[in-house]
Each structure stands twice: as structure tokens, then as C-alpha cells.
């Protein structure tokens, strides 16, 4: 018994507290995933119900995690970000709430908004049930909620239950007023909170308050702490859903037990789902995608706007969610069993070949000297045996962008570091000087820049001359291109029918090269492939398949698959 107690204590941290943050594009399945995790009892699908999703040894791996997950299942408590945004909305005075909803619509009358606020669910809010004090405490980050008072505890639980129903009812009313209004209102509310710490119709004209970027995650964190206190520290919690990468970083920095999980659905399945169930038009879907991919022209957009594209890029675990059959969530459930079992008991099984190869691509991307984005790529044969690796960077012998500086460009004229064009083109140097003159006083006055190398992007400066966005002028090779060139440089065999793994998604140029090389599969992480699939991949007689990566990556790869103690020793201790 002493040995079993010893083993239990080793795994205690994993079993006591798990925090999962979900991210993904609207319609990909974050809410479905949260609902599955909330289930009090669950039966995971048999292999026969997965339509060949797992093959080879992965079938045995799944059988192991399925059994473990079912035996050790504990339901998660779901914190919906939309519910917390509802609380911010409810604290607004009637006039301001009306103005905010009106500002989010496209073709709605202000009188309709007034009617919704005065006669709809907003007029019957649970604030009238004497919970306003507890709600204000929740949003007041300078106060502590007194959970030693049973009345407060009961009120808190009741609020979390009531706000869930309230959000559902408000969603229906907003969408009845105008199709897609719910998404617009809650996206705008999120941006307003990240910019000024509250909801305001005129948030874009207000001065940016840097600490507001973390206002919403601080509120979420207060709910997490509250749930843990109510449940005596033993709690499994899922956040549905994280849309801003800085919010994800907030939780990564605070909780070792936090995993950011992206839910990815094929474009055609997701589009059909949004059109059929939510009645979104193609224009509305495009607007949502643009909003969630970090686009926009507002100041501080990289801090305050949703950026699901970046959230997916930094996710720890990627789940694939085919939505080709309504209500069939078997594939999604199977992956949930896989990774929840590993969160509870790391090292229970070994990684898949897809995870193993992508982890290599993820690791080699750190070699990149690109200051915009680091990307890694791996080329394998048909059996996932690695033949070459590459990362986005300048040609061998040139100095990477991260190791050059704007000060050096203006003052040093080093011929091996800065090109003849950069040293002698009058228009380029004029633009570079503008950049230098803007940043020089800031660099000199701010302690944040002490000891920093202030790099610059050649492409950005060059494109600003003609006010164009031309990718041809980048100094760096793409990661996929670099991996292909290593094959030509050092020799390689067995590539026809092989695979390309990339931590991003291939552009049209790299997709064409993969096609020409006879690559059979392109495995990628970033689900924003532009026109690559529609224009390059889906044509001809030997097109490669585009496959969305699924699995654990980065630190999570080690946290989930590294055994706390060797399995043999664990079994020996337990059997003694």
C-alpha cells in the first residue's frame, strides 16, 4: 500500500487540477468540445465507429487511452468567455448598452435596440435577484471574494448557472434582430474590454490602457480560483474560448497544468455548418474570418483584436474535428480521450508518427532568423523517415535579419551584411532613414530597448516605397523551399510519394514545388492556407493531400509523453 501511495503522490498534481483553454475559428467546434468535457459520464467510441481514423499502432494506442480515460473520467467545469462578456454588458446603464448594441449592427434601427434592452432578456436579468454585489466583486480585481461565507459561495455558483442561460437567450434575441449580430456584439465587446477594461460604444476613440489587455483573463482567473476554492482545489476546468494570443500567454505563464487546445474543422465542413445552422452568408463568414485572423486597421490591433490564427499557431494540442455528419462527434471524442488520459497520466503511450515528425519541424523553426515569423519544415518518405529539414531564413553565407540592425544599415555600410541595393538605392535609404528617425528617440529614452538589437524587415521598407505588398522582395527562403533545396544540395532518394510537414501552411509557390516533387501529403498546422488548396492542390492527376495536423506539439509533447517514472518501475512499485 505504501508503494501505491507513493505512485499516487507522484501523479497527484496531474489528477488534482487540469486547465484547458480552447481556441479555434467560429464554427470549428470549441463549444461542442466544451460540452463533451462537461459530461458527467461518458463512453468513448469504439475503433469501429471511427471510420479508419486511427491506423497501425495508433489503434493500439487509442485502445489504451480509451480504457484509462473511461475509468478515470471526471467532468470539467466550463468557463465560457461569452458568459463573462455578458456580465460586462449587464453592468452597463441602459442608455450605454443600447448605444453599444446599435454600434455593432449594420442595418438595425436604434428603436429596435432600445426595445430589446427594455423588453427583452436584458430587462429581466438576474441582477435583480440581489446578485449585483457579488458580480461587481468578480470584476473588481483589487478585492478578494470572501468564500468563507457560505452565502457568497451559493451566490457565486448560482450566478454562473444563470449567466449561461442568459447568454443563450440574449444570443437568440440579438440574432433575431439581425443575423450574426450576436457575434458582432461579443467580438466588439471583447475588443473594447482589451482596450479600455470595459464595454463602451466609443472604445476605438478612447486612449489605450495597456493593462486592459489582461482585464478579461484576470476576470477568468478569478473565476478559476473561485471554482477551485468551492471544490477544495480539486477541479478540471475548460475555458471556452480563447481568441487572443496574449490571453493564452497569461494562462501559460501562470499554470503548469494549462493546455491551449485548438479545434480545427475542414473549411468546407465548417462553411456548410455556418451556412446551414447559423444562416450566415458567405460575406458574413468572410467578415468573421478576417476579424479572427488578426486583420483590421485599428490602432493596437495586435493587442486588442481577436487573433485566432496566432492562437492556433501557439496551441499545445491540435484536435481535428470533421463536421461532415451532423451530430457525429466520434472522432473528436476519441482525441479528447487520448489527451485527457495523457494529462492525467503522462507517458501512458508513445507519440504518433505525425506528432514525432512535426515536433522536429517545430524544433528546427527556432533556427530561423526571420523577425516576422519562424517556420519549420520536414520532408519524409512515405514511411515518415526524415530526409531533410528546413526553416525560413536567408541563403547560407548571408546574415539573417535578426542579426542585422537599422543602426548598422544607416551608419556601418558593411558590405557582407547589407546589400549593394540597401547601401546605395536613394529611395530605399530615404525610407529607411524615416524609420530610423522615428525609432531613434524612443530607443534612446526607453529602458526596454537597453542592450537590444533593433532589427528591421527589408521587405516592409521596400514595399512601403510603392505602397504594395509584394512577397517577392523577402530576403528569406521559405522553410518548405529550404527543405526541398537540401535534397538537391546533399542528395536524397525516396521522395516521390513522401510527405511534407510544415508548422505553417504552404503558400502557392511551395505547394507547386511539393506537387512537382511528387509529395503525396502536406501536413500543416495553420488552417489559413489562402488559395493554395483551391488553386494549386485541387487540380491535375497527382495532387498531394492537404492534411491538418493533429496532436501535441512543443512543450506539451514532452509534458504529455515523457514518463514521470519508467512504466516498468511504476508497475513494479504498484504490484509489490
Tab-separated table of C-alpha atoms in Angstrom, residues 117-527:
chain	number	residue	atom	x	y	z
A	117	UNK	CA	-32.824	46.316	-23.914
A	118	UNK	CA	-36.071	47.423	-22.235
A	119	UNK	CA	-38.339	44.476	-23.021
A	120	UNK	CA	-36.092	41.502	-23.802
A	121	UNK	CA	-33.981	39.252	-21.631
A	122	UNK	CA	-31.774	42.206	-20.655
A	123	UNK	CA	-34.693	43.730	-18.744
A	124	UNK	CA	-35.182	40.511	-16.756
A	125	UNK	CA	-31.583	39.955	-15.777
A	126	UNK	CA	-30.531	38.103	-12.658
A	127	UNK	CA	-29.024	41.357	-11.337
A	128	UNK	CA	-32.479	41.950	-9.911
A	129	UNK	CA	-32.069	38.782	-7.826
A	130	UNK	CA	-29.683	40.507	-5.380
A	131	UNK	CA	-26.506	39.214	-7.026
A	132	UNK	CA	-25.158	42.589	-8.152
A	133	UNK	CA	-22.709	42.874	-5.230
A	134	UNK	CA	-21.079	39.517	-5.960
A	135	UNK	CA	-20.873	40.330	-9.683
A	136	UNK	CA	-19.180	43.653	-9.000
A	137	UNK	CA	-16.712	41.867	-6.730
A	138	UNK	CA	-15.910	39.470	-9.565
A	139	UNK	CA	-14.922	42.336	-11.879
A	140	UNK	CA	-13.139	44.331	-9.162
A	141	UNK	CA	-9.635	42.902	-9.456
A	142	UNK	CA	-8.446	44.797	-6.367
A	143	UNK	CA	-10.757	42.951	-3.982
A	144	UNK	CA	-10.901	39.377	-2.721
A	145	UNK	CA	-14.133	37.364	-2.818
A	146	UNK	CA	-14.905	36.011	0.655
A	147	UNK	CA	-15.630	32.315	0.099
A	148	UNK	CA	-15.621	31.601	3.804
A	149	UNK	CA	-19.184	32.930	3.738
A	150	UNK	CA	-21.476	30.069	2.550
A	151	UNK	CA	-23.960	32.641	1.232
A	152	UNK	CA	-21.303	34.081	-1.098
A	153	UNK	CA	-20.393	30.583	-2.282
A	154	UNK	CA	-24.006	29.722	-3.079
A	155	UNK	CA	-24.491	33.068	-4.833
A	156	UNK	CA	-21.373	32.564	-6.938
A	157	UNK	CA	-22.455	29.119	-8.152
A	158	UNK	CA	-25.956	30.421	-8.851
A	159	UNK	CA	-24.595	33.354	-10.880
A	160	UNK	CA	-22.503	31.058	-13.063
A	161	UNK	CA	-25.568	28.930	-13.759
A	162	UNK	CA	-27.870	31.869	-14.507
A	163	UNK	CA	-25.446	33.718	-16.764
A	164	UNK	CA	-25.152	30.648	-19.008
A	165	UNK	CA	-28.902	30.672	-19.687
A	166	UNK	CA	-28.883	34.453	-20.032
A	167	UNK	CA	-26.204	34.341	-22.749
A	168	UNK	CA	-28.157	31.732	-24.729
A	169	UNK	CA	-31.332	33.822	-24.557
A	170	UNK	CA	-29.543	37.044	-25.470
A	171	UNK	CA	-27.858	35.326	-28.430
A	172	UNK	CA	-31.276	34.334	-29.800
A	173	UNK	CA	-32.663	37.841	-29.349
A	174	UNK	CA	-29.675	39.565	-30.966
A	175	UNK	CA	-29.712	37.246	-33.975
A	176	UNK	CA	-33.454	37.740	-34.327
A	177	UNK	CA	-32.824	41.463	-34.539
A	178	UNK	CA	-30.129	40.958	-37.212
A	179	UNK	CA	-28.438	37.802	-38.473
A	180	UNK	CA	-24.955	37.480	-36.983
A	181	UNK	CA	-25.458	40.383	-34.551
A	182	UNK	CA	-24.519	38.185	-31.571
A	183	UNK	CA	-21.040	37.515	-32.989
A	184	UNK	CA	-20.531	41.192	-33.796
A	185	UNK	CA	-21.650	42.385	-30.342
A	186	UNK	CA	-19.467	39.917	-28.427
A	187	UNK	CA	-16.410	40.401	-30.673
A	188	UNK	CA	-16.671	44.182	-30.274
A	189	UNK	CA	-17.212	43.841	-26.514
A	190	UNK	CA	-14.056	41.726	-26.273
A	191	UNK	CA	-12.032	44.325	-28.197
A	192	UNK	CA	-13.427	47.119	-26.001
A	193	UNK	CA	-12.515	45.275	-22.780
A	194	UNK	CA	-8.970	44.619	-24.049
A	195	UNK	CA	-8.565	48.289	-24.995
A	196	UNK	CA	-10.117	50.162	-22.032
A	197	UNK	CA	-11.125	47.497	-19.460
A	198	UNK	CA	-14.870	47.862	-20.018
A	199	UNK	CA	-17.535	47.874	-22.716
A	200	UNK	CA	-18.095	51.205	-24.457
A	201	UNK	CA	-19.589	52.025	-27.874
A	202	UNK	CA	-16.815	54.578	-28.473
A	203	UNK	CA	-13.928	52.370	-27.338
A	204	UNK	CA	-11.965	52.860	-30.566
A	205	UNK	CA	-11.664	56.604	-29.894
A	206	UNK	CA	-10.561	56.102	-26.266
A	207	UNK	CA	-6.932	56.085	-25.139
A	208	UNK	CA	-5.495	52.573	-24.973
A	209	UNK	CA	-4.894	51.348	-21.398
A	210	UNK	CA	-2.143	48.678	-21.661
A	211	UNK	CA	-3.236	46.810	-18.511
A	212	UNK	CA	-6.675	46.270	-20.099
A	213	UNK	CA	-5.205	43.605	-22.396
A	214	UNK	CA	-5.286	41.301	-19.366
A	215	UNK	CA	-8.580	42.522	-17.866
A	216	UNK	CA	-10.657	39.669	-19.297
A	217	UNK	CA	-8.136	36.906	-18.457
A	218	UNK	CA	-7.828	38.372	-14.937
A	219	UNK	CA	-11.605	38.007	-14.591
A	220	UNK	CA	-11.402	34.429	-15.915
A	221	UNK	CA	-8.589	33.755	-13.466
A	222	UNK	CA	-10.744	34.968	-10.558
A	223	UNK	CA	-13.430	32.515	-11.643
A	224	UNK	CA	-10.831	29.711	-11.838
A	225	UNK	CA	-9.600	30.477	-8.313
A	226	UNK	CA	-13.177	30.657	-7.082
A	227	UNK	CA	-14.100	27.276	-8.579
A	228	UNK	CA	-11.015	25.707	-7.023
A	229	UNK	CA	-11.926	27.089	-3.595
A	230	UNK	CA	-15.514	25.907	-3.896
A	231	UNK	CA	-14.295	22.449	-4.963
A	232	UNK	CA	-11.471	22.240	-2.378
A	233	UNK	CA	-8.748	22.711	-5.012
A	234	UNK	CA	-9.676	19.565	-6.982
A	235	UNK	CA	-11.073	20.795	-10.284
A	236	UNK	CA	-10.932	20.175	-14.024
A	237	UNK	CA	-11.719	23.425	-15.859
A	238	UNK	CA	-12.139	24.289	-19.550
A	239	UNK	CA	-12.142	27.855	-20.922
A	240	UNK	CA	-14.376	28.262	-23.975
A	241	UNK	CA	-12.895	30.011	-25.907
A	242	UNK	CA	-9.635	31.972	-26.071
A	243	UNK	CA	-9.391	34.329	-29.075
A	244	UNK	CA	-6.384	36.497	-28.231
A	245	UNK	CA	-2.803	35.124	-28.011
A	246	UNK	CA	-1.906	37.390	-25.080
A	247	UNK	CA	-4.774	35.895	-23.105
A	248	UNK	CA	-3.373	32.440	-23.865
A	249	UNK	CA	0.075	33.593	-22.716
A	250	UNK	CA	-1.477	34.890	-19.479
A	251	UNK	CA	-2.575	31.367	-18.532
A	252	UNK	CA	0.557	29.658	-19.870
A	253	UNK	CA	2.669	31.842	-17.597
A	254	UNK	CA	0.554	31.132	-14.508
A	255	UNK	CA	-0.432	27.465	-14.693
A	256	UNK	CA	1.806	24.485	-15.367
A	257	UNK	CA	-1.408	22.474	-15.792
A	258	UNK	CA	-2.676	24.726	-18.621
A	259	UNK	CA	-3.001	23.372	-22.164
A	260	UNK	CA	-4.121	25.515	-25.100
A	261	UNK	CA	-6.124	23.225	-27.396
A	262	UNK	CA	-7.091	24.263	-30.932
A	263	UNK	CA	-10.144	22.729	-32.604
A	264	UNK	CA	-9.806	22.614	-36.384
A	265	UNK	CA	-12.531	21.728	-38.864
A	266	UNK	CA	-12.089	21.399	-42.657
A	267	UNK	CA	-13.031	24.632	-44.426
A	268	UNK	CA	-15.811	23.120	-46.493
A	269	UNK	CA	-17.390	21.368	-43.475
A	270	UNK	CA	-17.193	24.493	-41.320
A	271	UNK	CA	-18.621	26.750	-44.039
A	272	UNK	CA	-21.529	24.383	-44.651
A	273	UNK	CA	-22.211	24.222	-40.902
A	274	UNK	CA	-22.252	28.029	-40.524
A	275	UNK	CA	-24.479	28.487	-43.561
A	276	UNK	CA	-26.939	25.724	-42.705
A	277	UNK	CA	-27.291	26.016	-38.936
A	278	UNK	CA	-26.495	29.681	-38.318
A	279	UNK	CA	-27.756	31.054	-41.649
A	280	UNK	CA	-24.543	33.029	-42.209
A	281	UNK	CA	-23.970	34.366	-45.710
A	282	UNK	CA	-20.580	33.906	-47.454
A	283	UNK	CA	-19.930	37.616	-46.824
A	284	UNK	CA	-20.608	37.223	-43.097
A	285	UNK	CA	-18.305	34.195	-42.877
A	286	UNK	CA	-15.530	36.131	-44.629
A	287	UNK	CA	-16.002	39.038	-42.241
A	288	UNK	CA	-15.751	36.697	-39.239
A	289	UNK	CA	-12.630	35.032	-40.670
A	290	UNK	CA	-10.964	38.392	-41.348
A	291	UNK	CA	-11.809	39.537	-37.824
A	292	UNK	CA	-10.450	36.365	-36.224
A	293	UNK	CA	-7.265	36.200	-38.305
A	294	UNK	CA	-5.877	39.404	-36.776
A	295	UNK	CA	-6.754	41.661	-39.694
A	296	UNK	CA	-8.097	45.152	-39.159
A	297	UNK	CA	-6.876	48.722	-39.270
A	298	UNK	CA	-7.448	49.765	-35.653
A	299	UNK	CA	-4.568	51.026	-33.542
A	300	UNK	CA	-3.091	48.380	-31.202
A	301	UNK	CA	-4.980	45.701	-33.191
A	302	UNK	CA	-2.248	43.140	-32.413
A	303	UNK	CA	-3.036	43.554	-28.701
A	304	UNK	CA	-6.797	44.149	-28.606
A	305	UNK	CA	-8.259	42.309	-31.611
A	306	UNK	CA	-9.096	38.610	-31.776
A	307	UNK	CA	-6.309	36.677	-33.474
A	308	UNK	CA	-7.353	33.044	-33.695
A	309	UNK	CA	-4.708	32.456	-36.371
A	310	UNK	CA	-1.961	33.232	-33.834
A	311	UNK	CA	-3.747	31.306	-31.062
A	312	UNK	CA	-3.766	28.192	-33.260
A	313	UNK	CA	-0.103	28.732	-34.085
A	314	UNK	CA	0.863	28.705	-30.371
A	315	UNK	CA	-1.512	25.903	-29.324
A	316	UNK	CA	-0.152	22.960	-27.346
A	317	UNK	CA	-2.589	20.386	-28.722
A	318	UNK	CA	-4.415	20.352	-32.060
A	319	UNK	CA	-7.654	18.398	-32.444
A	320	UNK	CA	-9.186	17.604	-35.836
A	321	UNK	CA	-12.963	17.912	-35.968
A	322	UNK	CA	-14.614	16.683	-39.183
A	323	UNK	CA	-18.133	18.104	-39.352
A	324	UNK	CA	-19.302	16.228	-42.439
A	325	UNK	CA	-22.011	14.379	-40.473
A	326	UNK	CA	-24.349	16.302	-38.222
A	327	UNK	CA	-24.130	15.189	-34.573
A	328	UNK	CA	-21.311	12.685	-35.262
A	329	UNK	CA	-18.591	13.708	-32.805
A	330	UNK	CA	-16.854	10.328	-32.562
A	331	UNK	CA	-13.502	11.457	-33.996
A	332	UNK	CA	-13.457	14.496	-31.710
A	333	UNK	CA	-14.378	12.373	-28.670
A	334	UNK	CA	-11.625	9.869	-29.459
A	335	UNK	CA	-8.988	12.613	-29.479
A	336	UNK	CA	-10.370	14.055	-26.238
A	337	UNK	CA	-9.955	10.609	-24.619
A	338	UNK	CA	-6.379	10.456	-25.927
A	339	UNK	CA	-5.180	13.766	-24.491
A	340	UNK	CA	-7.171	13.883	-21.258
A	341	UNK	CA	-5.741	10.456	-20.387
A	342	UNK	CA	-2.225	11.791	-21.039
A	343	UNK	CA	-2.887	14.901	-18.941
A	344	UNK	CA	-3.880	12.629	-16.063
A	345	UNK	CA	-1.063	10.144	-16.633
A	346	UNK	CA	1.850	11.404	-18.794
A	347	UNK	CA	3.746	8.736	-20.723
A	348	UNK	CA	0.818	6.318	-20.841
A	349	UNK	CA	1.536	5.788	-24.561
A	350	UNK	CA	4.146	6.974	-27.062
A	351	UNK	CA	3.577	9.722	-29.691
A	352	UNK	CA	2.141	9.138	-33.163
A	353	UNK	CA	4.457	9.349	-36.170
A	354	UNK	CA	2.674	12.565	-37.203
A	355	UNK	CA	3.489	14.123	-33.811
A	356	UNK	CA	7.087	12.868	-33.890
A	357	UNK	CA	7.871	14.426	-37.281
A	358	UNK	CA	6.003	17.687	-36.640
A	359	UNK	CA	7.876	18.043	-33.349
A	360	UNK	CA	11.112	18.030	-35.368
A	361	UNK	CA	9.702	20.746	-37.664
A	362	UNK	CA	8.598	22.704	-34.588
A	363	UNK	CA	12.091	22.440	-33.113
A	364	UNK	CA	14.056	23.405	-36.241
A	365	UNK	CA	11.929	26.535	-36.776
A	366	UNK	CA	13.827	28.106	-33.865
A	367	UNK	CA	16.883	28.279	-36.167
A	368	UNK	CA	15.068	30.894	-38.259
A	369	UNK	CA	16.496	34.407	-38.264
A	370	UNK	CA	13.278	35.882	-39.667
A	371	UNK	CA	11.894	38.655	-37.429
A	372	UNK	CA	8.310	38.270	-38.733
A	373	UNK	CA	7.641	34.591	-38.131
A	374	UNK	CA	9.598	31.394	-37.548
A	375	UNK	CA	8.533	28.374	-39.619
A	376	UNK	CA	9.946	24.842	-39.725
A	377	UNK	CA	9.533	22.110	-42.341
A	378	UNK	CA	10.467	18.440	-42.708
A	379	UNK	CA	10.423	16.219	-45.804
A	380	UNK	CA	9.975	12.481	-45.224
A	381	UNK	CA	9.492	9.380	-47.354
A	382	UNK	CA	6.158	7.566	-47.358
A	383	UNK	CA	7.038	5.832	-44.046
A	384	UNK	CA	7.772	9.113	-42.205
A	385	UNK	CA	11.529	8.563	-42.298
A	386	UNK	CA	13.082	12.045	-42.284
A	387	UNK	CA	15.054	13.013	-45.421
A	388	UNK	CA	15.597	16.749	-44.926
A	389	UNK	CA	14.673	19.684	-42.699
A	390	UNK	CA	14.418	23.405	-43.363
A	391	UNK	CA	13.453	26.723	-41.797
A	392	UNK	CA	12.678	30.139	-43.237
A	393	UNK	CA	15.909	32.088	-43.470
A	394	UNK	CA	18.348	33.818	-45.820
A	395	UNK	CA	20.649	31.825	-48.096
A	396	UNK	CA	23.699	30.229	-46.480
A	397	UNK	CA	26.513	32.765	-46.201
A	398	UNK	CA	24.206	35.749	-45.734
A	399	UNK	CA	23.449	37.416	-42.376
A	400	UNK	CA	19.938	36.663	-41.002
A	401	UNK	CA	17.604	39.625	-40.485
A	402	UNK	CA	17.559	39.124	-36.713
A	403	UNK	CA	21.338	39.734	-36.679
A	404	UNK	CA	21.236	42.973	-38.664
A	405	UNK	CA	20.175	46.367	-37.289
A	406	UNK	CA	18.659	49.595	-38.566
A	407	UNK	CA	21.509	51.487	-36.903
A	408	UNK	CA	24.036	49.356	-38.792
A	409	UNK	CA	22.209	49.934	-42.073
A	410	UNK	CA	22.298	53.712	-41.654
A	411	UNK	CA	25.824	54.045	-40.284
A	412	UNK	CA	28.030	50.960	-40.912
A	413	UNK	CA	27.775	50.209	-44.666
A	414	UNK	CA	29.170	46.724	-44.059
A	415	UNK	CA	29.184	45.064	-47.490
A	416	UNK	CA	28.765	41.469	-46.229
A	417	UNK	CA	25.844	42.420	-44.003
A	418	UNK	CA	23.940	44.979	-46.097
A	419	UNK	CA	23.381	44.605	-49.836
A	420	UNK	CA	24.549	46.998	-52.522
A	421	UNK	CA	20.895	47.976	-53.021
A	422	UNK	CA	20.426	48.786	-49.313
A	423	UNK	CA	23.631	50.809	-49.200
A	424	UNK	CA	23.121	52.756	-52.442
A	425	UNK	CA	19.468	52.968	-53.503
A	426	UNK	CA	18.372	56.531	-52.767
A	427	UNK	CA	14.636	55.821	-52.300
A	428	UNK	CA	15.281	52.829	-50.057
A	429	UNK	CA	17.722	54.724	-47.843
A	430	UNK	CA	15.303	57.647	-47.587
A	431	UNK	CA	12.565	55.303	-46.313
A	432	UNK	CA	14.998	53.530	-44.005
A	433	UNK	CA	16.090	56.914	-42.607
A	434	UNK	CA	12.432	57.795	-41.880
A	435	UNK	CA	12.106	54.539	-39.951
A	436	UNK	CA	15.374	55.217	-38.121
A	437	UNK	CA	14.442	58.818	-37.198
A	438	UNK	CA	11.085	57.695	-35.758
A	439	UNK	CA	12.542	54.949	-33.588
A	440	UNK	CA	15.871	56.506	-32.533
A	441	UNK	CA	14.480	58.839	-29.814
A	442	UNK	CA	12.174	56.096	-28.499
A	443	UNK	CA	15.087	53.647	-28.329
A	444	UNK	CA	17.254	56.180	-26.505
A	445	UNK	CA	14.575	57.109	-23.947
A	446	UNK	CA	13.065	53.693	-23.158
A	447	UNK	CA	14.845	51.282	-20.814
A	448	UNK	CA	13.027	48.424	-22.605
A	449	UNK	CA	15.431	48.772	-25.529
A	450	UNK	CA	18.622	48.635	-23.465
A	451	UNK	CA	21.016	46.086	-24.955
A	452	UNK	CA	18.541	45.175	-27.712
A	453	UNK	CA	19.453	44.664	-31.351
A	454	UNK	CA	16.898	46.714	-33.319
A	455	UNK	CA	16.346	44.669	-36.465
A	456	UNK	CA	14.320	45.724	-39.488
A	457	UNK	CA	12.412	43.979	-42.268
A	458	UNK	CA	13.784	44.722	-45.742
A	459	UNK	CA	10.522	43.659	-47.391
A	460	UNK	CA	8.429	46.050	-45.279
A	461	UNK	CA	10.630	49.045	-46.065
A	462	UNK	CA	10.864	48.173	-49.770
A	463	UNK	CA	7.112	47.629	-50.134
A	464	UNK	CA	6.345	50.922	-48.370
A	465	UNK	CA	8.109	52.789	-51.212
A	466	UNK	CA	5.452	51.702	-53.733
A	467	UNK	CA	2.752	51.127	-51.097
A	468	UNK	CA	2.447	47.497	-52.219
A	469	UNK	CA	2.555	44.091	-50.535
A	470	UNK	CA	4.950	42.096	-52.698
A	471	UNK	CA	6.266	38.826	-51.266
A	472	UNK	CA	8.965	38.556	-53.958
A	473	UNK	CA	11.214	41.005	-52.134
A	474	UNK	CA	11.596	38.955	-48.974
A	475	UNK	CA	15.234	38.061	-48.216
A	476	UNK	CA	14.382	34.675	-46.735
A	477	UNK	CA	13.711	31.327	-48.321
A	478	UNK	CA	10.511	29.675	-47.122
A	479	UNK	CA	11.012	26.737	-44.749
A	480	UNK	CA	9.496	24.241	-47.229
A	481	UNK	CA	11.609	25.637	-50.054
A	482	UNK	CA	14.735	25.352	-47.911
A	483	UNK	CA	13.951	21.705	-47.047
A	484	UNK	CA	13.496	20.909	-50.759
A	485	UNK	CA	16.807	22.574	-51.625
A	486	UNK	CA	18.661	20.500	-49.021
A	487	UNK	CA	17.619	17.421	-51.020
A	488	UNK	CA	19.101	18.903	-54.187
A	489	UNK	CA	22.201	20.106	-52.342
A	490	UNK	CA	23.093	16.943	-50.467
A	491	UNK	CA	21.155	14.300	-52.368
A	492	UNK	CA	18.063	12.367	-51.414
A	493	UNK	CA	16.068	9.340	-52.527
A	494	UNK	CA	12.568	8.022	-51.986
A	495	UNK	CA	10.815	11.399	-52.029
A	496	UNK	CA	8.147	10.523	-54.593
A	497	UNK	CA	5.102	9.545	-52.541
A	498	UNK	CA	6.666	11.139	-49.483
A	499	UNK	CA	5.339	13.796	-47.117
A	500	UNK	CA	5.943	17.457	-46.341
A	501	UNK	CA	5.411	18.660	-42.756
A	502	UNK	CA	5.209	22.408	-42.098
A	503	UNK	CA	4.420	24.346	-38.932
A	504	UNK	CA	2.520	26.902	-41.048
A	505	UNK	CA	0.603	26.142	-44.222
A	506	UNK	CA	2.249	26.099	-47.663
A	507	UNK	CA	1.954	29.148	-49.888
A	508	UNK	CA	1.112	28.700	-53.577
A	509	UNK	CA	4.805	28.681	-54.584
A	510	UNK	CA	5.818	25.975	-52.098
A	511	UNK	CA	2.682	23.951	-52.859
A	512	UNK	CA	3.660	23.909	-56.548
A	513	UNK	CA	7.146	22.685	-55.665
A	514	UNK	CA	5.709	19.936	-53.438
A	515	UNK	CA	3.426	18.901	-56.309
A	516	UNK	CA	6.377	18.776	-58.734
A	517	UNK	CA	8.447	16.671	-56.329
A	518	UNK	CA	5.696	14.051	-56.151
A	519	UNK	CA	4.858	14.702	-52.488
A	520	UNK	CA	1.723	12.736	-51.598
A	521	UNK	CA	0.748	14.517	-48.352
A	522	UNK	CA	1.272	18.014	-46.970
A	523	UNK	CA	0.730	18.071	-43.194
A	524	UNK	CA	0.278	21.595	-41.830
A	525	UNK	CA	-0.760	23.389	-38.619
A	526	UNK	CA	-2.051	26.819	-39.626
A	527	UNK	CA	-5.590	26.438	-41.066
